[in-house]
Amino acid sequence: MSTQSTRLASRIMVAPSVIVLFIWMIVPLAMTLYFSFRIYRLLSPDRTGWVGFANYTWFFKSPEFWLAISNTLALVLGVLIITVVLGTLIALLIDQPVKGQGVLRILVIAPFFVMPPVAAMIWDNLFMHPQNGLLGAVSRAFGAEPILYMEQYPMASIITIVAWEWLPFATLILLTAMQSLSSEQLEAAEMDGASALNRFRYIIFPHLTRAITVVILIETIFLLGIFGEIFTATQGGPGSASTTLPYMIFKQAIVAKDIGRAAAGGIIAVILANIVAFFLMRSIGKNLDA
Amino acid sequence: MGQITLKQVRKSFGDVHVIPGVDLDINDGEFVVFVGPSGCGKSTLLRLIAGLEDTTSGKIHIDGKDATDLPPAKRGLAMVFQSYALYPHMTVRKNIAFPLKMAGMNPAEIDKKVEYAARVLNLANYLDRRPGQLSGGQRQRVAIGRAIVRSPSAFLFDEPLSNLDAALRVGMRQEITELHQNLKTTMIYVTHDQVEAMTMADKIVVLNAGNIEQVGSPLELYRRPRNLFVAGFIGSPKMNLIEGAEAAKLGAKTIGIRPEHIEVGSGPWSGTVALSEHLGSDTFLKVDAGELGIMTVRGSGEVNVHTGDRIQFAPQADKVHRFDANGLRLD
Amino acid sequence: MARAVTPRRKALNTVAAWSVALIIFFPVLWMILTSFKTEPSAVAMPPQLFSADWTLENYSEVWARSDYPRFFWNSVVISVGSTLLGLAIAIPAAWSMAFVPGKRTKDLLMWMLSTKMMPAVAVLIPMYLIFQRTGLFDTKTGLVLALMLMNLPIIVWMLYTYFKEIPGEILEASRMDGASLWKEIVYVLTPMAVPGIASTMLLNVILAWNEAFWTITLTTTKAAPLSAFIASFSSPQGLFYGKLSAASTMAIAPILILGWFSQKQLVRGLTFGAVK
């Protein structure tokens, strides 16, 4: 409800954001699209020309591609599940009356301030390193051989690192949502004879749906592009065991120096991301209307 | 000056015609109340006059000049909102000074006007507080103060008392009426409360579904409602409306009789008292009168009738309103 | 939830909550502790929680060997600059979306967010070429622009949710009071939205500070911020745990301290205004 002049003003005011974002999206995307149909290798700069879909078919035929897809999915889903489940449990715990809640919260949100290269460094060297890492020492204390985390369980290790980084975010959002639940509702449920478990299932959990939606939306946006942790910790290895789609594209561009293929991979990634985005936005967009 | 004329003003949101077409003249210095049930378009009409909404078609003239396409700030009107719409981050002084500051007035003059408004509205001790530290009534006064410092050609009030409790509402009602008597500026006041309308207005505009049902002074509307809608809307408790044989006897489709125009004791009508409310000053009876339906009867003072009693009653003959099949008044 | 609990129950809760919090915090703590150990005791087996030979040597060596102040200053300029520029563009946009919503407002918002889903790696080469060609490569201006655009959808969304809580009548009142659109935003909307804007700023400074893809790929030395500083440190330093930990601590300390001091606003910001 407004007048024509305010509607006009509103269009003018929203325009800069839309225009800059559109350019930021479309120019690199158009260039990537162009490169993806060309031969463009930094190691043999003389060979140029159109190659049709050859760069794309190379991707689809590469076994690494399918591994990368499943690794990407494993990373996103793994981190989402861990952070939502653990986040809920931790939020339930902190929501109880405890001593030093303020300091507690400071400790819990700390990982959020740790930049990805540092997070990877801590885990890769200080914890998961077989000789010098703390976890290796723990294994030896129990008389076991140290586990070669990055070699034997590279994806699980990466998921652990990323989940640690994102756990504070999920916890905080869920905690805030829980604190907004009126205690009268819980007391009413208690009067009605609901057990603690049932109170969680029928009162607390439904109340958290919206918060969980936000966690999933925001985390997915960031998780689809996870790069720094893999780059620092495993370099996508051993072999391709921890190569995700972004990392595979990176390898094509920087290691193999094949810009055409990297571009094709980029376009595939963009299409896949948009499919995810579409479904996510559709299901979540509704949930966000308040 | 504050003369406002609406000519065939229409407002649609998409396919919804909120105001199908309104003609209205508001004279300088008048206190006009728009009244009607919620969703009748009264607030929209006020916002059209304010310039916060565009008209779909039609013209709005303010003091003889076409203001249809003027932005709100250029219309010379001031508005008091339902939620007061005070600026929470500014002190009372700054709130009241804001429109003057926007007009580029020099600070010394602003101070003088703010002090004056504060004195008139009993806000002098609160000038350095923020709206959050004030009571509902004080906030309302600040909102009015913000409106009066501009010396607007007309004041617009959008249900300004609906957020106040009952006792405060009566007080503020009187304050606004006194303000009107002192300033003699045109005021347009929107409310759904017909008591406010009756007590404050020089002229009441009854709206229903975007249409003006009747325009007139409070007592005109009370004495001669033009149609069934106005008959039912104005007056408290509501007018009793009777259809069927009893109405046909008087040559009407529907007849109406106000509860206060019924005499208890004897008469042609009879019924059982289903509920009696004894207020001392008045006695309200809900009477199940068989074919006539449930009738409300208002007796002056203490009436010795109780729930379950069977009573006889009669309308005062000259106070019976008659309406035709279209709901229009028959005279 | 203000519910009465027995002291025993509270004690149990406290122990449990603190254990969990310490586990989550422990990696950071361990890094900080390691940064104060000599290299041999940093890798000593069994590991020492507190080593006997405390030292600041790691810090002084890192400080001497690299130009920490420059990296730090670059980080500050890039994260604060991109956030302020983003706010300048996003405040009018969020005003529009919150107070003059149209049928497509929600779609527009979702589209903005979806631009963030595009993997950065996918457009690395074009971005690299564009930055080289326009002279933005390895400049702070370039990174300010890049990070502003990266976080703009988040900034718009957060502001939108905060603005929606402000009653439109107040803005209409200012319009009646004769404020132009510009004055309405400067004198009425922005001051009223200060807490929301502060939260938005904080969160985006942190996101920009921690960004480690564009900051590494689009810089070499001149404009490189702390993320590049730490990335460059980890490769040649290899397994010098003490120095690596010291450098890492120096990289995250500023933002960690800022985050802890502004916890309240940050928590509000972190929830994106979407959870109440």
mmCIF file of C-alpha atoms in Angstrom, chain A residues 1-5 7, chain B residues 13 47 51-54:
data_model
loop_
_atom_site.group_PDB
_atom_site.id
_atom_site.type_symbol
_atom_site.label_atom_id
_atom_site.label_comp_id
_atom_site.label_asym_id
_atom_site.label_seq_id
_atom_site.Cartn_x
_atom_site.Cartn_y
_atom_site.Cartn_z
ATOM 1 C CA MET A 1 0.000 0.000 0.000
ATOM 2 C CA SER A 2 1.683 3.119 -1.149
ATOM 3 C CA THR A 3 1.647 5.784 -3.768
ATOM 4 C CA GLN A 4 3.028 5.659 -7.265
ATOM 5 C CA SER A 5 5.907 7.941 -6.383
ATOM 6 C CA ARG A 7 6.765 2.688 -5.700
ATOM 7 C CA PHE B 13 -6.258 -2.500 -5.208
ATOM 8 C CA ARG B 47 -4.995 7.969 3.651
ATOM 9 C CA GLY B 51 -1.646 11.489 0.167
ATOM 10 C CA LEU B 52 -0.263 8.256 1.575
ATOM 11 C CA GLU B 53 -2.183 6.422 -1.160
ATOM 12 C CA ASP B 54 -2.896 7.403 -4.752
#
